Structure formats: structure tokens, C-alpha cells
Coordinates of C-alpha atoms in Angstrom, one line a residue:
X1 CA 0.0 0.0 0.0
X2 CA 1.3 3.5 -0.7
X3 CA 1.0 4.8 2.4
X4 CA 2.9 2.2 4.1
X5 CA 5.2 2.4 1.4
X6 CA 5.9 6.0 2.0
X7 CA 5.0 5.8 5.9
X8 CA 2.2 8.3 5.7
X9 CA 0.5 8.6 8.6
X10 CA -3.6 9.1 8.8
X11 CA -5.9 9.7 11.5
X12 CA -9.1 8.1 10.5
X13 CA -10.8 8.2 13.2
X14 CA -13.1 11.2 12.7
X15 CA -13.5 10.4 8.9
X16 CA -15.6 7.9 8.2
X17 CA -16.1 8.6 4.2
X18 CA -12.1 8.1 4.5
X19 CA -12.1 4.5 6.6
X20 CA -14.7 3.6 3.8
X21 CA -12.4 4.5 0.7
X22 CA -9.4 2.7 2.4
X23 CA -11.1 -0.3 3.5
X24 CA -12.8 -0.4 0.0
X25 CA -9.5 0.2 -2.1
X26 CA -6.9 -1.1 0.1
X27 CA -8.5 -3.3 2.3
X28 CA -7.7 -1.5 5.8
X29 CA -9.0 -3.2 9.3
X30 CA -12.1 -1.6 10.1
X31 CA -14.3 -2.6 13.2
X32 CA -17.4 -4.5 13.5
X33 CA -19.3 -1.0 14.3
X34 CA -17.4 0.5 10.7
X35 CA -18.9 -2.6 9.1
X36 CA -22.3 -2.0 10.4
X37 CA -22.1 1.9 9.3
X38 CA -20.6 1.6 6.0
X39 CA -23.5 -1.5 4.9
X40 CA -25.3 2.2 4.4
X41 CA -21.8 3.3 2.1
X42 CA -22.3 2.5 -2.0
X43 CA -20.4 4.1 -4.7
X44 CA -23.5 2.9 -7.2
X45 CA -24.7 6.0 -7.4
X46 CA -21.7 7.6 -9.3
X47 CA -21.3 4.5 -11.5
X48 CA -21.9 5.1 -15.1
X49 CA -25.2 5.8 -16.9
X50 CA -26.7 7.0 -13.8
X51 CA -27.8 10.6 -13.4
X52 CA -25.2 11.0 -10.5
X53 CA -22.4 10.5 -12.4
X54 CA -23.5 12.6 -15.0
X55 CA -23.9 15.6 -12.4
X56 CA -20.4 15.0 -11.8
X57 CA -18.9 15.0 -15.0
X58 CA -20.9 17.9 -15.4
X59 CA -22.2 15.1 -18.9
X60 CA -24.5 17.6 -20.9
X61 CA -25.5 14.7 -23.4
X62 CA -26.2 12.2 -20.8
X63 CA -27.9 14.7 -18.1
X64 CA -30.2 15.7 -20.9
X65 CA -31.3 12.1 -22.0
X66 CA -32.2 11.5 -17.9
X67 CA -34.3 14.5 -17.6
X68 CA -36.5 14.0 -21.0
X69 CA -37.0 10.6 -19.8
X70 CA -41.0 10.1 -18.4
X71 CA -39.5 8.7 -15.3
X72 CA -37.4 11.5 -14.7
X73 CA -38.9 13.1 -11.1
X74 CA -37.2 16.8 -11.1
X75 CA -38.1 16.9 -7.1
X76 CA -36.1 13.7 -6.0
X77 CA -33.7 14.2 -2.8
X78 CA -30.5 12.3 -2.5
X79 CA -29.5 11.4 1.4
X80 CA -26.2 9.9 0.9
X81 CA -23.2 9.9 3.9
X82 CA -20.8 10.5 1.2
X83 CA -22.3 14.0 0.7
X84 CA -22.6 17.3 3.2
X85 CA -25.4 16.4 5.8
X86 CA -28.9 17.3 4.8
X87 CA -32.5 16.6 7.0
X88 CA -34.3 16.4 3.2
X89 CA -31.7 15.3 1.0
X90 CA -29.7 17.4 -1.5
X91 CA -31.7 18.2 -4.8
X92 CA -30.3 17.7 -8.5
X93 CA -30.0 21.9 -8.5
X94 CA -27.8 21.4 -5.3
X95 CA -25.7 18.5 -6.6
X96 CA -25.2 20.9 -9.0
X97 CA -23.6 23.4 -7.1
X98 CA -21.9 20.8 -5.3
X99 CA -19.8 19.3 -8.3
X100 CA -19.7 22.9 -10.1
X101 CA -21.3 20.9 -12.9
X102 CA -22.3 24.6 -15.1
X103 CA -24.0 22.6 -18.1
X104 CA -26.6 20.7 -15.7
X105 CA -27.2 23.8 -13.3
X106 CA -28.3 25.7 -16.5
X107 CA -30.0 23.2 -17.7
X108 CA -32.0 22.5 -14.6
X109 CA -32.6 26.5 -14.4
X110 CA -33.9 26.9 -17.5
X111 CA -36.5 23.7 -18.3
X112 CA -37.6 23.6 -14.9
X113 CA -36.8 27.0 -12.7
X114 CA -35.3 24.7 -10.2
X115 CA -35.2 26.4 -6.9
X116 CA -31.8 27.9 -5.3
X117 CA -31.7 27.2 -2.0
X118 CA -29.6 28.6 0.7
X119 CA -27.0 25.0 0.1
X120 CA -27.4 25.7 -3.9
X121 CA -25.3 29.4 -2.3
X122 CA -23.2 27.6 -0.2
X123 CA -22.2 25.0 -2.4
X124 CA -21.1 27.3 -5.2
X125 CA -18.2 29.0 -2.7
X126 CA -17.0 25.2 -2.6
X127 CA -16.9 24.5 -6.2
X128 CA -16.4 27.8 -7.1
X129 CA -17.5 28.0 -10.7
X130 CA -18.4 31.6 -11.6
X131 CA -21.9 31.3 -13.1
X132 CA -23.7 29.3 -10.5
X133 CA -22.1 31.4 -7.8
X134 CA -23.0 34.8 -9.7
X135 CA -26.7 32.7 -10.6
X136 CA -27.1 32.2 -6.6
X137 CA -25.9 35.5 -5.4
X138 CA -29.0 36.7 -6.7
X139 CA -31.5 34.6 -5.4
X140 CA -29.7 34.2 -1.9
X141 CA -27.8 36.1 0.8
X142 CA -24.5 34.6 1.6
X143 CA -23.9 33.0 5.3
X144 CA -21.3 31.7 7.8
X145 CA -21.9 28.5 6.1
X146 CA -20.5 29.9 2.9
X147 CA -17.4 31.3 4.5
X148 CA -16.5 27.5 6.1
X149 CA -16.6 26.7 2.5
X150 CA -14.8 29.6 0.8
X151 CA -11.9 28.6 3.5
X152 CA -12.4 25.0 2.7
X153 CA -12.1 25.8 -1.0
X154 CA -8.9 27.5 -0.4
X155 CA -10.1 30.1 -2.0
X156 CA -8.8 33.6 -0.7
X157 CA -10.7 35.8 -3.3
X158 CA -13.7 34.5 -2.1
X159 CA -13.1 34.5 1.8
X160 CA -12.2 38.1 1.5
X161 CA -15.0 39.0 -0.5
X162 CA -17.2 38.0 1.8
X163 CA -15.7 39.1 5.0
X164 CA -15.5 42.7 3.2
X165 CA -18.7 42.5 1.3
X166 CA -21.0 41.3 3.6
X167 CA -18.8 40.7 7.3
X168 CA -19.0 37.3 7.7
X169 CA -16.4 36.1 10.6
X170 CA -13.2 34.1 9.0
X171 CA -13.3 31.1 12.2
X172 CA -10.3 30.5 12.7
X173 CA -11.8 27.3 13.7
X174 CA -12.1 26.3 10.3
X175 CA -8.7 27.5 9.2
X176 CA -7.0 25.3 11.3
X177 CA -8.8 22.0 10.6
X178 CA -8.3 22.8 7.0
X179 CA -4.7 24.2 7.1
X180 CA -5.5 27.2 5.3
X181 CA -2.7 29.3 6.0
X182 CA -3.6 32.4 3.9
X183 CA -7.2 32.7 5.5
X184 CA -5.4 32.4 9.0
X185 CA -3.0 35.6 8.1
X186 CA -6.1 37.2 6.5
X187 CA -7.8 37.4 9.3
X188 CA -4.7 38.4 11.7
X189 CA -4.4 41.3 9.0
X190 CA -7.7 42.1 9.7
X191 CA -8.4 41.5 13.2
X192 CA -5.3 41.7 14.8
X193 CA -6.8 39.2 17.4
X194 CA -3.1 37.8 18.1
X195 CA -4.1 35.5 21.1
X196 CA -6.5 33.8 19.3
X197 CA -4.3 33.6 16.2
X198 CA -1.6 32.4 18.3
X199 CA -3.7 29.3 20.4
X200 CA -4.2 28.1 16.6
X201 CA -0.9 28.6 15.0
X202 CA 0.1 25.5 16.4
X203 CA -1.2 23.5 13.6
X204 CA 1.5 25.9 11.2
X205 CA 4.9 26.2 11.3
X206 CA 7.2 26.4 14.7
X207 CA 8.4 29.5 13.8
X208 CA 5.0 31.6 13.8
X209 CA 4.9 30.1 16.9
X210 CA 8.0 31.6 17.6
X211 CA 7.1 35.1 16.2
X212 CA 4.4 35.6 18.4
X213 CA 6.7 34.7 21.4
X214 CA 8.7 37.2 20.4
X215 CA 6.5 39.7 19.8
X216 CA 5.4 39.2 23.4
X217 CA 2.1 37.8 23.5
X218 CA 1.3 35.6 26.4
X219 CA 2.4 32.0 25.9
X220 CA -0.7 30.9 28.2
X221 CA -3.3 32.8 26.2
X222 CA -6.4 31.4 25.6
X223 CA -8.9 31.5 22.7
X224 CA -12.4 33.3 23.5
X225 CA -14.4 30.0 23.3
X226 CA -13.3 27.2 24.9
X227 CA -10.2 28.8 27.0
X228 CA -8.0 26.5 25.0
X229 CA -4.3 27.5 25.4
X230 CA -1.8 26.8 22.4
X231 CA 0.0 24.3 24.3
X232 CA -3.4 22.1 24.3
X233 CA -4.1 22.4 20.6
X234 CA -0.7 21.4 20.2
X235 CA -1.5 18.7 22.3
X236 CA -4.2 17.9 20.1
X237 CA -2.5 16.9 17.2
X238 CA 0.8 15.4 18.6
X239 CA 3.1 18.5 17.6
X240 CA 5.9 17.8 19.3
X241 CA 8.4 20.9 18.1
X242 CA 5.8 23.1 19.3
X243 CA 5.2 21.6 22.8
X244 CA 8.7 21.7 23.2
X245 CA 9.0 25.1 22.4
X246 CA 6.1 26.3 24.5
X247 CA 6.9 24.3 27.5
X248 CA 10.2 25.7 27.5
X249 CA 8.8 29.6 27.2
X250 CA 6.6 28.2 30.8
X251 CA 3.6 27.1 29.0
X252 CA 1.5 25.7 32.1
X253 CA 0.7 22.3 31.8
X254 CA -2.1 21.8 34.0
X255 CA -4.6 24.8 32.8
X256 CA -8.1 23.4 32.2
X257 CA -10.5 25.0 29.2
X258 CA -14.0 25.7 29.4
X259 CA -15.4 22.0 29.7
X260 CA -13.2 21.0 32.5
X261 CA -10.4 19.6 29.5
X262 CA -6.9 18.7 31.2
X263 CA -3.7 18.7 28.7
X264 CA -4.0 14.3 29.2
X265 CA -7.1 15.0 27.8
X266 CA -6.2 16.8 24.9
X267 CA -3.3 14.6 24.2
X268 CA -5.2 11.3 24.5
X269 CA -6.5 11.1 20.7
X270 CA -3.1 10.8 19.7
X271 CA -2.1 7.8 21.0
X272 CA 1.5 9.1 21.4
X273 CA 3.4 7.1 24.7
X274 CA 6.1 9.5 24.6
X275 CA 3.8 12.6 24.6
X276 CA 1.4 11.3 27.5
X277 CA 4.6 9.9 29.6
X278 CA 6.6 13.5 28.5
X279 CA 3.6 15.2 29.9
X280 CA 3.1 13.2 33.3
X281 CA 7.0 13.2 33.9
X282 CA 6.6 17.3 33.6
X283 CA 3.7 17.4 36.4
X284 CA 0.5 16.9 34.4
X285 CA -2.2 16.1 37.1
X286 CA -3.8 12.8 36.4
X287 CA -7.4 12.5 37.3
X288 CA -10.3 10.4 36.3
X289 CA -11.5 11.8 33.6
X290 CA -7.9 11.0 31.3
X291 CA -9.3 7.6 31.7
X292 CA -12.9 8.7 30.2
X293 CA -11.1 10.6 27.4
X294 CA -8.7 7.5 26.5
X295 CA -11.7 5.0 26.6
X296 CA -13.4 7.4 24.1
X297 CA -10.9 7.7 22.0
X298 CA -9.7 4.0 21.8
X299 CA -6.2 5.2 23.1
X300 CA -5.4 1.8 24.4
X301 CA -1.5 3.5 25.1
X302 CA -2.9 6.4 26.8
X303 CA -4.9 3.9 29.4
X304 CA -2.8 1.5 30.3
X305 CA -0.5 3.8 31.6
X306 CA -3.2 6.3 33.4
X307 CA -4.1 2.8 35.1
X308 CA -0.3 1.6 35.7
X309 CA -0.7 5.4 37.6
X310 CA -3.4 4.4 39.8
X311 CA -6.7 5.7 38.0
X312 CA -9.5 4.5 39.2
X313 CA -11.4 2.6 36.5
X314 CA -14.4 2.6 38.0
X315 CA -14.9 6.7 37.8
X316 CA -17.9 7.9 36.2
X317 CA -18.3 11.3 34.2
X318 CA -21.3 13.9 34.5
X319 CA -23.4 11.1 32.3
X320 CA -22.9 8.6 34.8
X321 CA -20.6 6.7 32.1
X322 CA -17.6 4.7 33.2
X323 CA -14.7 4.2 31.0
X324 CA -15.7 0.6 30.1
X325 CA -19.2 1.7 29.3
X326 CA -17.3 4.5 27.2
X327 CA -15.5 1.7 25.6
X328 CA -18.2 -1.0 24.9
X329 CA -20.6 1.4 23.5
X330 CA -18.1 2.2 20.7
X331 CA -17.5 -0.8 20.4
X332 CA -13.1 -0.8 21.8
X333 CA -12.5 -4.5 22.5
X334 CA -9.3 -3.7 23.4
X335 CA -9.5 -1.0 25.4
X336 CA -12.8 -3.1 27.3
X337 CA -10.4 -6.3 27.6
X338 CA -7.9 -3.7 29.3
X339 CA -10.7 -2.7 31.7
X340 CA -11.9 -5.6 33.0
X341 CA -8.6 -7.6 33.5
X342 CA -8.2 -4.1 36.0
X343 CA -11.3 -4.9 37.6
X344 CA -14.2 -2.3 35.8
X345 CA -17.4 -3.5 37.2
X346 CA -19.4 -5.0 34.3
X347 CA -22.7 -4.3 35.7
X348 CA -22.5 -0.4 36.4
X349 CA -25.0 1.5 35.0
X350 CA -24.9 5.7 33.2
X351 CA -27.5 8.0 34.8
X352 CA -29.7 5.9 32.2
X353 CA -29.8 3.1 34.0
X354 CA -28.4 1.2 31.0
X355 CA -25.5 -0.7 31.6
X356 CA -21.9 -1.6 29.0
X357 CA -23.8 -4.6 27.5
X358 CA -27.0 -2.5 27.2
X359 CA -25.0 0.1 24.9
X360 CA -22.4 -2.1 23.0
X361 CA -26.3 -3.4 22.3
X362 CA -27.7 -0.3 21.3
X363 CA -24.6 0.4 19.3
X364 CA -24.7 -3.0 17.4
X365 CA -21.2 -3.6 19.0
X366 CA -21.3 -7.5 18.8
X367 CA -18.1 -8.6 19.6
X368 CA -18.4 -6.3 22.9
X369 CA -21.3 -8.0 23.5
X370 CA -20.2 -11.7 23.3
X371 CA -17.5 -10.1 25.0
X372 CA -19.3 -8.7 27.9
X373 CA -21.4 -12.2 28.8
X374 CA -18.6 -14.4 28.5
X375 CA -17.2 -12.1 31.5
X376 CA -20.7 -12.3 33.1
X377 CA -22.1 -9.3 32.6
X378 CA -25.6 -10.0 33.9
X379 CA -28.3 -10.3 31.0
X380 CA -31.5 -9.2 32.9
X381 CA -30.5 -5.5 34.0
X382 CA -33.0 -2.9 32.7
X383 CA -32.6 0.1 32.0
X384 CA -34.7 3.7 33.7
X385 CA -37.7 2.7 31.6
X386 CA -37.4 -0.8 31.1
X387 CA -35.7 -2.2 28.8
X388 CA -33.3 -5.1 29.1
X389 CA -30.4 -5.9 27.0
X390 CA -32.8 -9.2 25.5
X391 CA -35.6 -6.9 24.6
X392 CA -33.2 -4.1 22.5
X393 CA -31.7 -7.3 20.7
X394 CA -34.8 -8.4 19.3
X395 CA -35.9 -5.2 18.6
X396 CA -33.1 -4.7 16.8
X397 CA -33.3 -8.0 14.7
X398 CA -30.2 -9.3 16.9
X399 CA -31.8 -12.8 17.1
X400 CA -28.5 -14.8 17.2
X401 CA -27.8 -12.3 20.0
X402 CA -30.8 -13.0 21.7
X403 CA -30.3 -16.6 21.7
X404 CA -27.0 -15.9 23.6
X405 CA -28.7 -14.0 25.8
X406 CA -31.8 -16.4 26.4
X407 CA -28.7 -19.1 26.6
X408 CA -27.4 -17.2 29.7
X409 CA -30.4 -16.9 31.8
X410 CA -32.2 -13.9 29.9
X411 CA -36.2 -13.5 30.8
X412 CA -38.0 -13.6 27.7
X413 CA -40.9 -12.3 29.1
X414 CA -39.5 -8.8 30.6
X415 CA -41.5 -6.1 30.3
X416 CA -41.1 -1.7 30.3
X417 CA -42.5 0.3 32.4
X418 CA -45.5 0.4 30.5
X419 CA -46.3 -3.3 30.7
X420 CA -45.2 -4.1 27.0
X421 CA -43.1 -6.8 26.3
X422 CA -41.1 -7.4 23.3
X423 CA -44.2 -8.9 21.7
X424 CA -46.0 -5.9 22.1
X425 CA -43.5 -4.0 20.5
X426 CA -43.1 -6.6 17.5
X427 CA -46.9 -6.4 16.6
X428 CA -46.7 -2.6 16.7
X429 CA -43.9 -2.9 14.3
X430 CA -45.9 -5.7 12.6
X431 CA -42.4 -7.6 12.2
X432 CA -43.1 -11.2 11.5
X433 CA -39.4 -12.4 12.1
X434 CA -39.5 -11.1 15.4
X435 CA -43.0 -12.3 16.6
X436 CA -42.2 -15.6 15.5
X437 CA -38.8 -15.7 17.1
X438 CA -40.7 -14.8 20.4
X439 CA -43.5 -17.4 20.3
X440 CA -41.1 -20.0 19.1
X441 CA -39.3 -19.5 22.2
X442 CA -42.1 -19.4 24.4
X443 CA -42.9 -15.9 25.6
X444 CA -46.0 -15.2 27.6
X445 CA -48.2 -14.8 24.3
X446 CA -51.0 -13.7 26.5
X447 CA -49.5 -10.6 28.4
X448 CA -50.7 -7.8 29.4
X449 CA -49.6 -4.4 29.1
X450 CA -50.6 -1.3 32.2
X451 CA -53.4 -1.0 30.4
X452 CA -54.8 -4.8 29.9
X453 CA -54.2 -5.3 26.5
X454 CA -51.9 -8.3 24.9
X455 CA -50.0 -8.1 21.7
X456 CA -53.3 -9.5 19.8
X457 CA -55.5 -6.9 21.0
X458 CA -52.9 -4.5 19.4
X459 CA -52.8 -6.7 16.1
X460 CA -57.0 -6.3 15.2
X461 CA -57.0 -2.8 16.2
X462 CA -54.1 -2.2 13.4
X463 CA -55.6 -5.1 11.2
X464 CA -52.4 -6.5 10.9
X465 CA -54.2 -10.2 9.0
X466 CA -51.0 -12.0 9.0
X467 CA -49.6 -11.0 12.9
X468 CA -53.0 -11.9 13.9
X469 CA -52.8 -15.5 12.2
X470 CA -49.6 -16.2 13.7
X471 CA -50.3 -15.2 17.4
X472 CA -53.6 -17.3 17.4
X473 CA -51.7 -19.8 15.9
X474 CA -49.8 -20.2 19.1
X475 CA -52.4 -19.7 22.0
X476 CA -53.2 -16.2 21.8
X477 CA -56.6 -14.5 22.8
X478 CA -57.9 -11.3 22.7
X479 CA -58.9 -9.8 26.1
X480 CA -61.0 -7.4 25.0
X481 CA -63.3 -7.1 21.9
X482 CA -63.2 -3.8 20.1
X483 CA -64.3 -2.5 17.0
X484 CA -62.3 -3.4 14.0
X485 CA -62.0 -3.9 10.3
X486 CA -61.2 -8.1 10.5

């Protein structure tokens, strides 16, 4: 693989369209929860001869032969996690936009007036084509939004435009996580907000970290947000030549930010032993929550060593989470295998009520789960409204999952706080596998909810034909007669 070839290091762990490409090209590791996530992932819709594609290639021919077609519906949305988040789905205008695909954005414009939306604006800084931009501009107001992409674009004409034009903030958020440089210095220019500049220029070069210094601005400033100093962002992303450099200027190393952060906390991501051992060595206070922020971020480095310090694994945040129910709800064997051979209790709960085998459940975290019972994590703990770890499973069409758990003791029959059982909720759902699943193993087929109704009560008032079949199939009876359509 290239990047072993050339030792290129990533950090995928906050890109998920990345892990995707890799595991799909090159065939990189990714867990049982990536597996789960990317069954939603499909690079169909940009194979050829689909309208997709054609947006991309910005294909007049093609795009023109999809939109004269009869099945051609100009108002379809596109969800897709390969694409910007959107609550109704991006439209073929916005796609448009997206790509900078000019020849279907005019096209779309002129047969059908296709709406520009605020995204259509947005979209246009990214790709940056002149004609859709100048199209939108006068159909929509530009926003923040549009400055995150004009930065993301690396496009300075456009950031200064709109910072001039209509005095949209340049966040120097934004800047960093991209790297743009020039948008960084454009807005020192501007701004001269030097403290904030200078808790960010850690991500640059040493030296403007080194300028600053010099030009006296306090090495233990803090941005106006989060009260982030520069040495944590520089803990952040494992820059060593700058927390050298500010620790030797007396960069303090146990500041905390706004949400209680410590600099272990910061550096944990990173999964650097020499960084979280340099840190501790220079006085970094070690406290609970380093565990918390390890467990969260898989840092199986970072925890062994808070525990070979004497954490206590067992320490719960403001959630009520501990760091092995952290761990199992992402699913971190490792990190949960490092937990319990240091004693975590397997049966604490969150402020929830819902306990490690609960969430690596909820999370469809299966080798947590198998995990988790072979340690005896006990199967029958509900959670505040009660639900048990059995119930979620089926729910969640988890049945081989649910025979471990019915093979270790688990009540089939459990019920919520409403009185529903998992039958209840498989006839509201009118989901055949599951019913059968439950009757075939013997669940109370005839219980009732608060209210006195059984799952076939709940199947003739929703005329489910089929549901209603199978429960009286197996024993079931109505307990009340009410007025339906069977």
C-alpha cells in the first residue's frame, strides 16, 4: 500500500467517508461497528449511466437524456453519507452546485426553474465555478456557512470577499482544521486578534509560533471559546516541536478549558506514549476523567499507563458513564479487555440506568457483546424505563444475539415500564421475524400491558391479518373485543 510504502500517517478516526475509501481500495481493518455503518456506504450512485455520475462530469449529453426521460422526477432528494449532511436530501439543483457541474445547473434553471436554496449558495463557494455562484448570489444572501466553504475551498478571493462584502467572521476554527494558511494571516491582518491567532498557529509552522513569542504575546493565552491554550491544541495533534517550544517559554501544563479539559485529555487522541509519559513526567495532574477521554478515543497507550498510575477505572463522568461503558458502547474490544482484566465492574450502570452490555447493544457492538457475557455481565439489567439488553436485541433483529442472551439466563418475558413486552412492541412494528422468534421460544403470548391489552388486542386494532394469524396460531386470545376492520 502506498501509504505504508511511504509511511504516511492518517488519522481516520473522525473520517468515516475516508475509513470507507481505504477499507474499500486497500482493504484496511475496520471494526465490526465500521462494518455495520458503512453497509449504508455505495459508490453505485456515481457508477456510469446514472444521473449522478452525469452531475459529476458535469455530462450535458447524458444529463439531458435522464431529464427527457417520463421517469425523470425533477423533485427527488438524495440522502447519501458521502455527501454534506442534509435533513431532506440534497436536490439535483444542489448537486449541481456541489460538483460545479455549469451545463446541468443551467440546464435545470432553465426547463424547470429549479429552486436555489440557501445550500445551492453555499455549495457554489466550494466549487467555485463563476456562473452558478453569480446565478445564486442573486437569489440568496450569503452565510457563515459559505465562509467554512470559501476557507475550505482555499479560496482567498472568495473569503475576502465575503468578510469585506458582507462581514462574515473568517473562524479560525475552520482555518485550522483545514490548514489554510492564507485565511489564518487574513484574518490576523484584519483582526489583529493575536491571542486567538496564536492558540491556533500551532497546527503551522514552529516559527510563527515563535514570532508571536517574540512579539510578546502571552504564551498561556487562551482563545475566547473554549479557553484553550496553544499548548493544548498542540497537544491535540501530537506536535511535538511546538510543545517543546512552549513548554520551554513556561507554558502551564495543567490549565483546564471551558469543559473541565486537562492537557491528558487533549493529548489522548493521539495515542503518542512518549507525549502522554513526557507530559506526566513534567507534572501533568492525572485524574479520572484522562481515563474517560482515553476510553473514548480507543487510546489503548494512553490507558494503560493512566491505570499503571493508579486511576480509578471505575470513575464515572457527569453522564454517569464509566470508561468501560465508554468503551463498549463504541465498540473498543481492546480497550474493554484492558478494563476488566483491571477490575471495571461489568454491571454499572450511566445516569440511564443502561449498563456496558446495554450500549455495546444499542450500538450493534457485537463482539463487545459476546464479549461482555462471556465475563458475566448480567443479561436481565434494565434500563430507567425498562428495557433489558434481550428486549433491544430483538428489537433490533439481533436474534442470534438473543439466543446468547436467552442461553445465559435472559427472561424472555421482561416487560417496560408500560407493561409491554417485546411482543408488544413486535406487533406494533408488525415484524413477523421477530413475533415468530418470540413465540417459538415461548414468551407469555397472552401478556398484558398497564393497560390490559396483549400483543393481539394491538394486532386487530391495526388489522395486521398475517400477525394476527400467527399469534392465534400459538395460544393467543384477545382480552378485550373492540371495533375493528377483520
Amino acid at each position: 500500500m502506498f501509504y505504508e510504502e511511504f509511511h504516511i500517517k492518517f488519522d481516520f478516526k473522525d473520517h468515516q467517508a475516508l475509513r470507507y475509501f481505504f477499507n474499500k481500495e486497500y482493504g484496511l481493518p475496520i471494526s465490526y461497528r465500521d462494518q455495520k455503518l458503512f453497509g449504508g456506504y455505495s459508490l453505485d450512485i456515481h457508477e456510469k449511466n446514472t444521473i449522478y455520475r452525469s452531475i459529476m462530469d458535469d455530462d450535458k449529453d447524458s444529463f439531458i437524456v435522464f431529464i427527457e426521460s417520463e421517469s425523470f422526477d425533477r423533485d427527488q432528494k438524495l440522502k447519501h453519507d458521502l455527501y454534506p449532511h442534509s435533513d431532506e436530501g440534497l436536490s439535483y439543483l444542489e448537486l449541481c452546485c456541489y460538483h460545479g457541474a455549469v451545463n446541468c445547473f443551467k440546464l435545470l434553471r432553465t426547463k424547470f426553474d429549479s429552486e436555489i436554496t440557501p445550500q445551492c449558495l453555499q455549495f457554489s463557494f466550494l466549487s467555485g465555478k463563476p456562473d452558478i455562484l453569480n446565478e445564486c448570489l442573486k437569489f440568496q444572501v450569503p452565510d457563515q456557512e459559505c465562509m467554512e466553504y470559501a476557507i475550505i475551498s482555499f479560496n482567498i478571493d472568495f473569503v475576502t470577499f465575503l468578510n469585506t462584502e458582507y462581514e462574515l467572521e473568517i473562524d479560525l476554527n475552520i482555518c485550522r482544521l483545514w490548514r489554510n494558511f492564507q485565511a489564518f494571516f487574513i484574518h490576523l491582518d484584519i483582526s489583529n486578534d493575536i491571542e486567538n491567532c496564536f492558540v491556533v498557529s500551532t497546527i503551522f509552522s514552529p516559527s510563527l509560533l515563535e514570532y508571536f513569542i517574540s512579539q510578546g504575546v502571552d504564551v498561556n493565552a487562551t482563545d475566547n471559546k473554549l479557553h484553550r491554550t496553544a499548548l493544548k491544541m498542540a497537544a491535540l495533534t501530537g506536535n511535538k516541536e511546538a510543545i517543546t517550544l512552549l513548554v520551554s517559554h513556561g507554558a502551564k501544563i495543567n490549565s483546564i478549558d471551558l469543559n473541565g479539559g486537562s492537557i491528558l485529555d487533549y493529548v489522548a487522541p493521539s495515542c503518542d506514549k512518549e507525549l502522554i509519559e513526557f507530559f506526566i513526567e513534567n507534572g501533568a495532574d492525572i485524574t479520572s476523567t484522562n481515563l474517560h477521554s482515553a476510553a473514548n478515543s480507543n487510546n489503548y497507550v494512553c490507558a494503560e499507563i493512566l491505570i499503571s498510575h493508579g486511576v480509578n477505572v471505575n470513575s464515572k463522568n457527569n453522564d454517569g458513564s464509566s470508561p468501560l461503558i465508554i468503551a463498549a458502547k463504541h465498540g473498543y474490544v481492546e480497550i474493554v479487555k484492558l478494563l476488566l482484566s483491571h477490575g471495571a465492574f461489568i454491571n454499572e450502570t450511566d445516569n440511564e440506568g443502561k449498563t456496558a452490555l446495554y450500549l455495546a447493544l444499542r450500538h450493534n457492538s457485537i463482539d463487545i457483546v459476546k464479549l461482555l457475557i462471556s465475563h458475566g455481565a448480567d443479561v436481565n439489567i434494565k434500563n430507567n424505563i425498562g428495557l433489558s439488553p434481550l428486549m433491544t436485541a430483538i428489537y433490533q433483529n439481533c436474534f442470534e444475539i438473543a439466543e446468547l442472551l436467552l442461553s445465559h439466563g435472559a427472561n424472555i418475558n421482561d416487560k417496560e415500564i408500560h407493561g409491554y413486552s417485546a411482543l408488544h412492541f413486535a406487533t406494533y412494528k408488525n415484524n413477523l421475524d421477530q413475533a415468530k422468534f418470540l413465540v417459538m421460544h415461548h414468551i407469555d403470548i397472552n401478556a398484558e400491558d398497564n393497560t390490559g391489552h396483549n400483543a393481539l388486542d394491538y394486532a386487530y386494532i391495526a388489522n395486521f391479518k398475517e400477525m394476527i394469524l400467527l399469534l392465534e396460531q400459538y395460544g393467543g386470545q384477545r382480552t378485550v373485543m373492540l371495533e375493528t376492520n377483520v
